[in-house]
Amino acid sequence: MAELLRGAPAASALCERLSGRILALKEAGVTPRLAIVRVGERADDLAYECGALKRCGALGIAVESVVLSADCSQEDLIEAIDGVNADASVHGCLLFRPLPAQLDEEEACERLAPEKDVDGITSASLYGVFSHRRVGFAPCTAEAVLALLEHHGVELSGACVTVIGRSLVIGRPVSLLLQAADATVTMCHTRTRDLAASCAGADVVVVAAGHPGTFGASCAKRTQVVVDVGINWDAERGRLVGDVDAEAVAPLVRALTPVPGGVGSLTTAVLAKHVVEAAERTVV
């Protein structure tokens, strides 16, 4: 049976390392501050906001929420983002997406100052991931994948990694982060003709396709570490499931991340890390 690679121990270790850095910032007169810009009352946004508030509060990172109504105008949203950009006490900003249909999401993302983009939503941040330069930050979930693997001692240098998914939120940036860690990366997606063949030589598989059951028994092998980034609601079972058919795959692979309790439980810790890094950049 696969070893379960849980996110909570990795998050705790990361937060412990952050504590000293936050103390040093405060001794220099700087309190790391995060602004959360939320439009409407989406349940998943509220849940993530609650988790971010709890994580940041425990670490001593200040958080302010800028809440707009679900029917707000583009001008209202741009004004809120401009306010965050102009506030020197705010080091990082988290803008919840997707935005309501009446809003131009691309314009809103690009309006955010890259140095405050702690979740990789601007073109400048994605360029930073692509070029391995310190511009903005990688998406938190993508970086959480690498943080989890590092914590559990999974060697990436020289490893063959298959990434299933090509979104700008996870698939593409995580593939670039893996390459920066000296992994050899194969990218697949839901239209890959023979997914099992593409996974056959992989030491590590990162599954972020957004569809339950994307990675099943036919794709698995005994030596693999499988990272399930998917979050899907299974109405029939009344519970959250990932993109991996965990029941079928767990007996067949070396290690597997649970859903829930895997990558998702590490994302707010990575968010806090980015806010601290953004604050540190202002005093260097």
PDB file of C-alpha atoms in Angstrom:
ATOM      1  CA  MET A   1       0.000   0.000   0.000  1.00  0.00           C
ATOM      2  CA  ALA A   2       1.264   3.478  -0.893  1.00  0.00           C
ATOM      3  CA  GLU A   3       2.832   5.745   1.704  1.00  0.00           C
ATOM      4  CA  LEU A   4       0.592   8.797   2.213  1.00  0.00           C
ATOM      5  CA  LEU A   5       2.459  12.061   1.699  1.00  0.00           C
ATOM      6  CA  ARG A   6       0.468  14.473   3.861  1.00  0.00           C
ATOM      7  CA  GLY A   7       0.684  18.235   3.511  1.00  0.00           C
ATOM      8  CA  ALA A   8       0.263  19.223   7.161  1.00  0.00           C
ATOM      9  CA  PRO A   9       3.767  18.211   8.337  1.00  0.00           C
ATOM     10  CA  ALA A  10       5.305  20.072   5.391  1.00  0.00           C
ATOM     11  CA  ALA A  11       3.203  23.149   6.179  1.00  0.00           C
ATOM     12  CA  SER A  12       4.234  23.072   9.855  1.00  0.00           C
ATOM     13  CA  ALA A  13       7.911  22.813   8.945  1.00  0.00           C
ATOM     14  CA  LEU A  14       7.636  25.688   6.486  1.00  0.00           C
ATOM     15  CA  CYS A  15       5.833  27.896   9.006  1.00  0.00           C
ATOM     16  CA  GLU A  16       8.458  27.136  11.630  1.00  0.00           C
ATOM     17  CA  ARG A  17      11.149  28.383   9.245  1.00  0.00           C
ATOM     18  CA  LEU A  18       9.110  31.497   8.496  1.00  0.00           C
ATOM     19  CA  SER A  19       8.783  32.484  12.161  1.00  0.00           C
ATOM     20  CA  GLY A  20      12.367  33.690  12.470  1.00  0.00           C
ATOM     21  CA  ARG A  21      12.170  35.652   9.240  1.00  0.00           C
ATOM     22  CA  ILE A  22       8.977  37.389  10.374  1.00  0.00           C
ATOM     23  CA  LEU A  23      10.589  38.254  13.696  1.00  0.00           C
ATOM     24  CA  ALA A  24      13.583  39.760  11.876  1.00  0.00           C
ATOM     25  CA  LEU A  25      11.267  41.864   9.715  1.00  0.00           C
ATOM     26  CA  LYS A  26       9.376  43.157  12.733  1.00  0.00           C
ATOM     27  CA  GLU A  27      12.631  44.032  14.472  1.00  0.00           C
ATOM     28  CA  ALA A  28      13.421  46.092  11.361  1.00  0.00           C
ATOM     29  CA  GLY A  29      10.065  47.864  11.727  1.00  0.00           C
ATOM     30  CA  VAL A  30       8.240  45.946   8.987  1.00  0.00           C
ATOM     31  CA  THR A  31       5.098  43.863   9.568  1.00  0.00           C
ATOM     32  CA  PRO A  32       4.355  41.601   6.573  1.00  0.00           C
ATOM     33  CA  ARG A  33       0.864  42.425   5.305  1.00  0.00           C
ATOM     34  CA  LEU A  34      -1.457  40.598   2.915  1.00  0.00           C
ATOM     35  CA  ALA A  35      -4.473  42.141   1.190  1.00  0.00           C
ATOM     36  CA  ILE A  36      -7.216  39.739   0.083  1.00  0.00           C
ATOM     37  CA  VAL A  37      -9.457  41.080  -2.681  1.00  0.00           C
ATOM     38  CA  ARG A  38     -12.686  39.100  -2.898  1.00  0.00           C
ATOM     39  CA  VAL A  39     -15.676  39.697  -5.180  1.00  0.00           C
ATOM     40  CA  GLY A  40     -18.884  38.141  -3.901  1.00  0.00           C
ATOM     41  CA  GLU A  41     -19.405  35.262  -1.464  1.00  0.00           C
ATOM     42  CA  ARG A  42     -18.300  32.104  -3.280  1.00  0.00           C
ATOM     43  CA  ALA A  43     -18.065  29.245  -0.810  1.00  0.00           C
ATOM     44  CA  ASP A  44     -14.617  28.120  -1.975  1.00  0.00           C
ATOM     45  CA  ASP A  45     -13.265  31.683  -1.763  1.00  0.00           C
ATOM     46  CA  LEU A  46     -14.619  32.052   1.765  1.00  0.00           C
ATOM     47  CA  ALA A  47     -13.102  28.736   2.823  1.00  0.00           C
ATOM     48  CA  TYR A  48      -9.682  29.656   1.446  1.00  0.00           C
ATOM     49  CA  GLU A  49      -9.884  33.126   2.971  1.00  0.00           C
ATOM     50  CA  CYS A  50     -10.654  31.599   6.359  1.00  0.00           C
ATOM     51  CA  GLY A  51      -7.642  29.304   6.033  1.00  0.00           C
ATOM     52  CA  ALA A  52      -5.379  32.171   4.978  1.00  0.00           C
ATOM     53  CA  LEU A  53      -6.543  34.343   7.872  1.00  0.00           C
ATOM     54  CA  LYS A  54      -5.892  31.542  10.340  1.00  0.00           C
ATOM     55  CA  ARG A  55      -2.457  30.707   8.935  1.00  0.00           C
ATOM     56  CA  CYS A  56      -1.289  34.310   8.669  1.00  0.00           C
ATOM     57  CA  GLY A  57      -2.717  35.243  12.058  1.00  0.00           C
ATOM     58  CA  ALA A  58      -0.814  32.428  13.743  1.00  0.00           C
ATOM     59  CA  LEU A  59       2.417  33.609  12.141  1.00  0.00           C
ATOM     60  CA  GLY A  60       1.953  37.302  12.873  1.00  0.00           C
ATOM     61  CA  ILE A  61       1.275  38.355   9.284  1.00  0.00           C
ATOM     62  CA  ALA A  62      -1.294  41.139   9.075  1.00  0.00           C
ATOM     63  CA  VAL A  63      -4.248  40.555   6.745  1.00  0.00           C
ATOM     64  CA  GLU A  64      -6.891  42.915   5.433  1.00  0.00           C
ATOM     65  CA  SER A  65      -9.868  41.876   3.314  1.00  0.00           C
ATOM     66  CA  VAL A  66     -11.207  44.085   0.540  1.00  0.00           C
ATOM     67  CA  VAL A  67     -14.680  42.758  -0.226  1.00  0.00           C
ATOM     68  CA  LEU A  68     -16.729  43.849  -3.239  1.00  0.00           C
ATOM     69  CA  SER A  69     -20.285  42.861  -4.102  1.00  0.00           C
ATOM     70  CA  ALA A  70     -20.813  40.168  -6.727  1.00  0.00           C
ATOM     71  CA  ASP A  71     -22.415  42.754  -9.028  1.00  0.00           C
ATOM     72  CA  CYS A  72     -19.628  45.323  -8.713  1.00  0.00           C
ATOM     73  CA  SER A  73     -18.367  47.135 -11.804  1.00  0.00           C
ATOM     74  CA  GLN A  74     -14.976  46.799 -13.461  1.00  0.00           C
ATOM     75  CA  GLU A  75     -14.213  50.311 -12.261  1.00  0.00           C
ATOM     76  CA  ASP A  76     -14.902  49.299  -8.654  1.00  0.00           C
ATOM     77  CA  LEU A  77     -12.544  46.346  -8.942  1.00  0.00           C
ATOM     78  CA  ILE A  78      -9.768  48.345 -10.602  1.00  0.00           C
ATOM     79  CA  GLU A  79     -10.095  51.013  -7.924  1.00  0.00           C
ATOM     80  CA  ALA A  80      -9.674  48.366  -5.224  1.00  0.00           C
ATOM     81  CA  ILE A  81      -6.568  46.919  -6.906  1.00  0.00           C
ATOM     82  CA  ASP A  82      -5.101  50.383  -7.419  1.00  0.00           C
ATOM     83  CA  GLY A  83      -5.627  51.024  -3.722  1.00  0.00           C
ATOM     84  CA  VAL A  84      -3.644  47.899  -2.852  1.00  0.00           C
ATOM     85  CA  ASN A  85      -0.879  48.897  -5.271  1.00  0.00           C
ATOM     86  CA  ALA A  86      -0.618  52.371  -3.734  1.00  0.00           C
ATOM     87  CA  ASP A  87      -0.512  51.175  -0.110  1.00  0.00           C
ATOM     88  CA  ALA A  88       3.142  50.773   0.839  1.00  0.00           C
ATOM     89  CA  SER A  89       2.184  48.829   3.981  1.00  0.00           C
ATOM     90  CA  VAL A  90       0.705  46.018   1.845  1.00  0.00           C
ATOM     91  CA  HIS A  91       3.365  43.603   0.601  1.00  0.00           C
ATOM     92  CA  GLY A  92       1.214  40.973  -1.081  1.00  0.00           C
ATOM     93  CA  CYS A  93      -2.219  40.689  -2.654  1.00  0.00           C
ATOM     94  CA  LEU A  94      -4.427  37.651  -3.222  1.00  0.00           C
ATOM     95  CA  LEU A  95      -7.172  38.240  -5.807  1.00  0.00           C
ATOM     96  CA  PHE A  96      -9.736  35.455  -5.812  1.00  0.00           C
ATOM     97  CA  ARG A  97     -10.697  33.995  -9.166  1.00  0.00           C
ATOM     98  CA  PRO A  98     -12.724  33.213 -11.148  1.00  0.00           C
ATOM     99  CA  LEU A  99     -14.372  36.610 -11.164  1.00  0.00           C
ATOM    100  CA  PRO A 100     -18.050  37.161 -11.986  1.00  0.00           C
ATOM    101  CA  ALA A 101     -18.866  37.149 -15.693  1.00  0.00           C
ATOM    102  CA  GLN A 102     -19.340  40.911 -15.973  1.00  0.00           C
ATOM    103  CA  LEU A 103     -15.703  41.553 -15.000  1.00  0.00           C
ATOM    104  CA  ASP A 104     -12.614  41.501 -17.200  1.00  0.00           C
ATOM    105  CA  GLU A 105     -10.391  39.086 -15.316  1.00  0.00           C
ATOM    106  CA  GLU A 106      -7.331  39.562 -17.503  1.00  0.00           C
ATOM    107  CA  GLU A 107      -7.374  43.342 -17.032  1.00  0.00           C
ATOM    108  CA  ALA A 108      -7.810  42.936 -13.283  1.00  0.00           C
ATOM    109  CA  CYS A 109      -4.891  40.516 -12.987  1.00  0.00           C
ATOM    110  CA  GLU A 110      -2.564  42.670 -15.065  1.00  0.00           C
ATOM    111  CA  ARG A 111      -3.481  45.751 -13.014  1.00  0.00           C
ATOM    112  CA  LEU A 112      -1.896  44.243  -9.908  1.00  0.00           C
ATOM    113  CA  ALA A 113       1.690  45.331  -9.255  1.00  0.00           C
ATOM    114  CA  PRO A 114       3.908  42.291  -9.970  1.00  0.00           C
ATOM    115  CA  GLU A 115       5.897  42.781  -6.763  1.00  0.00           C
ATOM    116  CA  LYS A 116       2.665  42.285  -4.797  1.00  0.00           C
ATOM    117  CA  ASP A 117       1.441  39.350  -6.881  1.00  0.00           C
ATOM    118  CA  VAL A 118       1.913  36.531  -4.355  1.00  0.00           C
ATOM    119  CA  ASP A 119      -0.160  33.949  -6.263  1.00  0.00           C
ATOM    120  CA  GLY A 120       1.284  34.147  -9.772  1.00  0.00           C
ATOM    121  CA  ILE A 121      -1.625  35.771 -11.609  1.00  0.00           C
ATOM    122  CA  THR A 122       0.256  38.443 -13.600  1.00  0.00           C
ATOM    123  CA  SER A 123       2.191  37.956 -16.817  1.00  0.00           C
ATOM    124  CA  ALA A 124       5.281  39.283 -15.059  1.00  0.00           C
ATOM    125  CA  SER A 125       5.076  36.587 -12.383  1.00  0.00           C
ATOM    126  CA  LEU A 126       4.647  33.856 -14.979  1.00  0.00           C
ATOM    127  CA  TYR A 127       7.630  35.272 -16.869  1.00  0.00           C
ATOM    128  CA  GLY A 128       9.585  35.054 -13.625  1.00  0.00           C
ATOM    129  CA  VAL A 129       8.700  31.357 -13.341  1.00  0.00           C
ATOM    130  CA  PHE A 130       9.634  30.789 -16.991  1.00  0.00           C
ATOM    131  CA  SER A 131      12.960  32.628 -16.779  1.00  0.00           C
ATOM    132  CA  HIS A 132      13.818  31.598 -13.188  1.00  0.00           C
ATOM    133  CA  ARG A 133      14.159  35.272 -12.269  1.00  0.00           C
ATOM    134  CA  ARG A 134      12.920  36.958  -9.115  1.00  0.00           C
ATOM    135  CA  VAL A 135       9.887  38.682 -10.606  1.00  0.00           C
ATOM    136  CA  GLY A 136       6.636  38.276  -8.703  1.00  0.00           C
ATOM    137  CA  PHE A 137       5.903  34.763  -7.436  1.00  0.00           C
ATOM    138  CA  ALA A 138       4.843  31.348  -8.686  1.00  0.00           C
ATOM    139  CA  PRO A 139       1.234  30.248  -8.159  1.00  0.00           C
ATOM    140  CA  CYS A 140       0.963  28.974  -4.577  1.00  0.00           C
ATOM    141  CA  THR A 141      -0.467  25.574  -5.465  1.00  0.00           C
ATOM    142  CA  ALA A 142       2.250  24.898  -8.038  1.00  0.00           C
ATOM    143  CA  GLU A 143       4.982  25.758  -5.547  1.00  0.00           C
ATOM    144  CA  ALA A 144       3.215  23.722  -2.857  1.00  0.00           C
ATOM    145  CA  VAL A 145       3.712  20.603  -4.990  1.00  0.00           C
ATOM    146  CA  LEU A 146       7.481  21.045  -4.885  1.00  0.00           C
ATOM    147  CA  ALA A 147       7.477  21.986  -1.199  1.00  0.00           C
ATOM    148  CA  LEU A 148       5.578  18.798  -0.352  1.00  0.00           C
ATOM    149  CA  LEU A 149       7.922  16.604  -2.385  1.00  0.00           C
ATOM    150  CA  GLU A 150      10.993  18.254  -0.866  1.00  0.00           C
ATOM    151  CA  HIS A 151       9.685  17.807   2.672  1.00  0.00           C
ATOM    152  CA  HIS A 152       9.074  14.105   2.108  1.00  0.00           C
ATOM    153  CA  GLY A 153      12.527  13.597   0.612  1.00  0.00           C
ATOM    154  CA  VAL A 154      11.487  12.851  -2.965  1.00  0.00           C
ATOM    155  CA  GLU A 155      14.534  13.434  -5.165  1.00  0.00           C
ATOM    156  CA  LEU A 156      13.725  15.550  -8.217  1.00  0.00           C
ATOM    157  CA  SER A 157      17.172  16.161  -9.695  1.00  0.00           C
ATOM    158  CA  GLY A 158      17.465  13.785 -12.632  1.00  0.00           C
ATOM    159  CA  ALA A 159      14.012  12.319 -12.032  1.00  0.00           C
ATOM    160  CA  CYS A 160      11.505  11.719 -14.812  1.00  0.00           C
ATOM    161  CA  VAL A 161       8.267  13.555 -13.994  1.00  0.00           C
ATOM    162  CA  THR A 162       4.998  13.445 -15.893  1.00  0.00           C
ATOM    163  CA  VAL A 163       2.647  16.394 -15.375  1.00  0.00           C
ATOM    164  CA  ILE A 164      -0.981  15.799 -16.356  1.00  0.00           C
ATOM    165  CA  GLY A 165      -2.632  19.182 -16.912  1.00  0.00           C
ATOM    166  CA  ARG A 166      -1.648  22.346 -18.758  1.00  0.00           C
ATOM    167  CA  SER A 167      -3.392  25.222 -16.976  1.00  0.00           C
ATOM    168  CA  LEU A 168      -1.575  28.455 -16.135  1.00  0.00           C
ATOM    169  CA  VAL A 169      -2.553  27.921 -12.496  1.00  0.00           C
ATOM    170  CA  ILE A 170      -0.857  24.556 -11.954  1.00  0.00           C
ATOM    171  CA  GLY A 171       0.156  22.445 -14.955  1.00  0.00           C
ATOM    172  CA  ARG A 172       2.419  24.812 -16.856  1.00  0.00           C
ATOM    173  CA  PRO A 173       4.049  26.596 -13.891  1.00  0.00           C
ATOM    174  CA  VAL A 174       4.655  23.374 -11.957  1.00  0.00           C
ATOM    175  CA  SER A 175       6.367  21.885 -15.000  1.00  0.00           C
ATOM    176  CA  LEU A 176       8.725  24.870 -15.112  1.00  0.00           C
ATOM    177  CA  LEU A 177       9.411  24.700 -11.375  1.00  0.00           C
ATOM    178  CA  LEU A 178      10.195  21.000 -11.741  1.00  0.00           C
ATOM    179  CA  GLN A 179      12.594  21.735 -14.592  1.00  0.00           C
ATOM    180  CA  ALA A 180      14.294  24.350 -12.398  1.00  0.00           C
ATOM    181  CA  ALA A 181      14.771  21.536  -9.864  1.00  0.00           C
ATOM    182  CA  ASP A 182      16.574  19.562 -12.639  1.00  0.00           C
ATOM    183  CA  ALA A 183      13.742  17.110 -13.317  1.00  0.00           C
ATOM    184  CA  THR A 184      13.041  15.874 -16.840  1.00  0.00           C
ATOM    185  CA  VAL A 185       9.408  16.752 -17.474  1.00  0.00           C
ATOM    186  CA  THR A 186       6.780  15.304 -19.819  1.00  0.00           C
ATOM    187  CA  MET A 187       3.544  17.276 -20.078  1.00  0.00           C
ATOM    188  CA  CYS A 188       0.242  15.532 -20.773  1.00  0.00           C
ATOM    189  CA  HIS A 189      -3.419  16.525 -20.669  1.00  0.00           C
ATOM    190  CA  THR A 190      -6.919  15.151 -21.100  1.00  0.00           C
ATOM    191  CA  ARG A 191      -6.427  14.743 -24.866  1.00  0.00           C
ATOM    192  CA  THR A 192      -3.173  12.810 -24.609  1.00  0.00           C
ATOM    193  CA  ARG A 193      -3.805   9.684 -26.713  1.00  0.00           C
ATOM    194  CA  ASP A 194      -2.038   7.118 -24.530  1.00  0.00           C
ATOM    195  CA  LEU A 195      -1.755   8.496 -21.028  1.00  0.00           C
ATOM    196  CA  ALA A 196      -0.612   5.178 -19.570  1.00  0.00           C
ATOM    197  CA  ALA A 197       2.333   5.040 -21.979  1.00  0.00           C
ATOM    198  CA  SER A 198       3.280   8.622 -21.152  1.00  0.00           C
ATOM    199  CA  CYS A 199       3.316   7.773 -17.440  1.00  0.00           C
ATOM    200  CA  ALA A 200       5.126   4.455 -17.809  1.00  0.00           C
ATOM    201  CA  GLY A 201       8.628   5.860 -17.389  1.00  0.00           C
ATOM    202  CA  ALA A 202       7.781   8.432 -14.724  1.00  0.00           C
ATOM    203  CA  ASP A 203       9.324   8.424 -11.267  1.00  0.00           C
ATOM    204  CA  VAL A 204       6.868  11.138 -10.189  1.00  0.00           C
ATOM    205  CA  VAL A 205       3.437  11.967 -11.614  1.00  0.00           C
ATOM    206  CA  VAL A 206       1.687  15.265 -10.862  1.00  0.00           C
ATOM    207  CA  VAL A 207      -2.025  15.047 -11.697  1.00  0.00           C
ATOM    208  CA  ALA A 208      -3.761  18.395 -12.164  1.00  0.00           C
ATOM    209  CA  ALA A 209      -6.268  17.825 -14.960  1.00  0.00           C
ATOM    210  CA  GLY A 210      -9.400  18.931 -13.116  1.00  0.00           C
ATOM    211  CA  HIS A 211     -11.252  15.674 -13.779  1.00  0.00           C
ATOM    212  CA  PRO A 212     -11.778  12.849 -11.252  1.00  0.00           C
ATOM    213  CA  GLY A 213     -10.327   9.496 -12.225  1.00  0.00           C
ATOM    214  CA  THR A 214      -7.888  10.938 -14.777  1.00  0.00           C
ATOM    215  CA  PHE A 215      -5.065   8.805 -13.343  1.00  0.00           C
ATOM    216  CA  GLY A 216      -6.105   5.208 -12.783  1.00  0.00           C
ATOM    217  CA  ALA A 217      -4.605   1.778 -12.283  1.00  0.00           C
ATOM    218  CA  SER A 218      -3.494   1.473 -15.914  1.00  0.00           C
ATOM    219  CA  CYS A 219      -1.169   4.455 -15.466  1.00  0.00           C
ATOM    220  CA  ALA A 220       0.377   3.341 -12.174  1.00  0.00           C
ATOM    221  CA  LYS A 221       3.595   1.483 -11.426  1.00  0.00           C
ATOM    222  CA  ARG A 222       5.192   0.281  -8.206  1.00  0.00           C
ATOM    223  CA  THR A 223       8.046   2.815  -8.012  1.00  0.00           C
ATOM    224  CA  GLN A 224       5.977   5.954  -8.652  1.00  0.00           C
ATOM    225  CA  VAL A 225       5.240   8.903  -6.390  1.00  0.00           C
ATOM    226  CA  VAL A 226       1.844  10.342  -7.378  1.00  0.00           C
ATOM    227  CA  VAL A 227       0.855  13.897  -6.438  1.00  0.00           C
ATOM    228  CA  ASP A 228      -2.890  14.516  -6.727  1.00  0.00           C
ATOM    229  CA  VAL A 229      -3.670  18.234  -7.068  1.00  0.00           C
ATOM    230  CA  GLY A 230      -7.314  17.774  -8.040  1.00  0.00           C
ATOM    231  CA  ILE A 231     -10.249  18.870  -5.886  1.00  0.00           C
ATOM    232  CA  ASN A 232     -13.627  17.563  -7.062  1.00  0.00           C
ATOM    233  CA  TRP A 233     -16.946  17.026  -5.311  1.00  0.00           C
ATOM    234  CA  ASP A 234     -18.265  13.491  -5.685  1.00  0.00           C
ATOM    235  CA  ALA A 235     -22.016  13.903  -5.205  1.00  0.00           C
ATOM    236  CA  GLU A 236     -22.625  10.147  -5.258  1.00  0.00           C
ATOM    237  CA  ARG A 237     -20.207   9.530  -2.376  1.00  0.00           C
ATOM    238  CA  GLY A 238     -20.794  12.891  -0.706  1.00  0.00           C
ATOM    239  CA  ARG A 239     -17.116  13.747  -0.360  1.00  0.00           C
ATOM    240  CA  LEU A 240     -14.136  15.428  -1.975  1.00  0.00           C
ATOM    241  CA  VAL A 241     -12.018  13.390  -4.364  1.00  0.00           C
ATOM    242  CA  GLY A 242      -8.939  14.168  -6.415  1.00  0.00           C
ATOM    243  CA  ASP A 243      -8.017  13.556 -10.039  1.00  0.00           C
ATOM    244  CA  VAL A 244      -6.512  10.181  -9.083  1.00  0.00           C
ATOM    245  CA  ASP A 245      -8.601   7.048  -8.601  1.00  0.00           C
ATOM    246  CA  ALA A 246      -7.036   6.665  -5.159  1.00  0.00           C
ATOM    247  CA  GLU A 247      -8.678   3.361  -4.252  1.00  0.00           C
ATOM    248  CA  ALA A 248      -7.354   1.696  -7.395  1.00  0.00           C
ATOM    249  CA  VAL A 249      -3.963   3.387  -7.426  1.00  0.00           C
ATOM    250  CA  ALA A 250      -2.914   3.251  -3.745  1.00  0.00           C
ATOM    251  CA  PRO A 251      -2.028  -0.488  -3.769  1.00  0.00           C
ATOM    252  CA  LEU A 252       0.042  -0.045  -6.943  1.00  0.00           C
ATOM    253  CA  VAL A 253       2.389   2.907  -6.285  1.00  0.00           C
ATOM    254  CA  ARG A 254       5.148   3.802  -3.822  1.00  0.00           C
ATOM    255  CA  ALA A 255       3.588   6.994  -2.465  1.00  0.00           C
ATOM    256  CA  LEU A 256       0.455   9.089  -2.969  1.00  0.00           C
ATOM    257  CA  THR A 257      -0.855  12.404  -1.687  1.00  0.00           C
ATOM    258  CA  PRO A 258      -4.322  12.194  -0.088  1.00  0.00           C
ATOM    259  CA  VAL A 259      -7.302  14.360  -1.033  1.00  0.00           C
ATOM    260  CA  PRO A 260      -8.076  16.190   1.135  1.00  0.00           C
ATOM    261  CA  GLY A 261      -4.963  16.506   3.286  1.00  0.00           C
ATOM    262  CA  GLY A 262      -2.280  16.679   0.622  1.00  0.00           C
ATOM    263  CA  VAL A 263      -1.166  19.605  -1.528  1.00  0.00           C
ATOM    264  CA  GLY A 264      -4.171  21.742  -0.573  1.00  0.00           C
ATOM    265  CA  SER A 265      -3.218  21.869   3.094  1.00  0.00           C
ATOM    266  CA  LEU A 266       0.138  23.398   2.162  1.00  0.00           C
ATOM    267  CA  THR A 267      -1.018  26.242  -0.091  1.00  0.00           C
ATOM    268  CA  THR A 268      -1.730  28.823   2.634  1.00  0.00           C
ATOM    269  CA  ALA A 269       1.733  28.179   4.104  1.00  0.00           C
ATOM    270  CA  VAL A 270       3.266  28.894   0.687  1.00  0.00           C
ATOM    271  CA  LEU A 271       1.076  32.009   0.454  1.00  0.00           C
ATOM    272  CA  ALA A 272       2.470  33.175   3.804  1.00  0.00           C
ATOM    273  CA  LYS A 273       6.002  32.478   2.566  1.00  0.00           C
ATOM    274  CA  HIS A 274       5.416  34.655  -0.483  1.00  0.00           C
ATOM    275  CA  VAL A 275       4.108  37.529   1.639  1.00  0.00           C
ATOM    276  CA  VAL A 276       7.204  37.303   3.843  1.00  0.00           C
ATOM    277  CA  GLU A 277       9.489  37.244   0.785  1.00  0.00           C
ATOM    278  CA  ALA A 278       7.683  40.251  -0.682  1.00  0.00           C
ATOM    279  CA  ALA A 279       8.183  42.127   2.590  1.00  0.00           C
ATOM    280  CA  GLU A 280      11.861  41.153   2.678  1.00  0.00           C
ATOM    281  CA  ARG A 281      12.369  42.519  -0.827  1.00  0.00           C
ATOM    282  CA  THR A 282      11.267  45.953   0.387  1.00  0.00           C
ATOM    283  CA  VAL A 283      14.015  46.125   3.009  1.00  0.00           C
ATOM    284  CA  VAL A 284      16.930  44.597   1.095  1.00  0.00           C
TER     285      VAL A 284
END
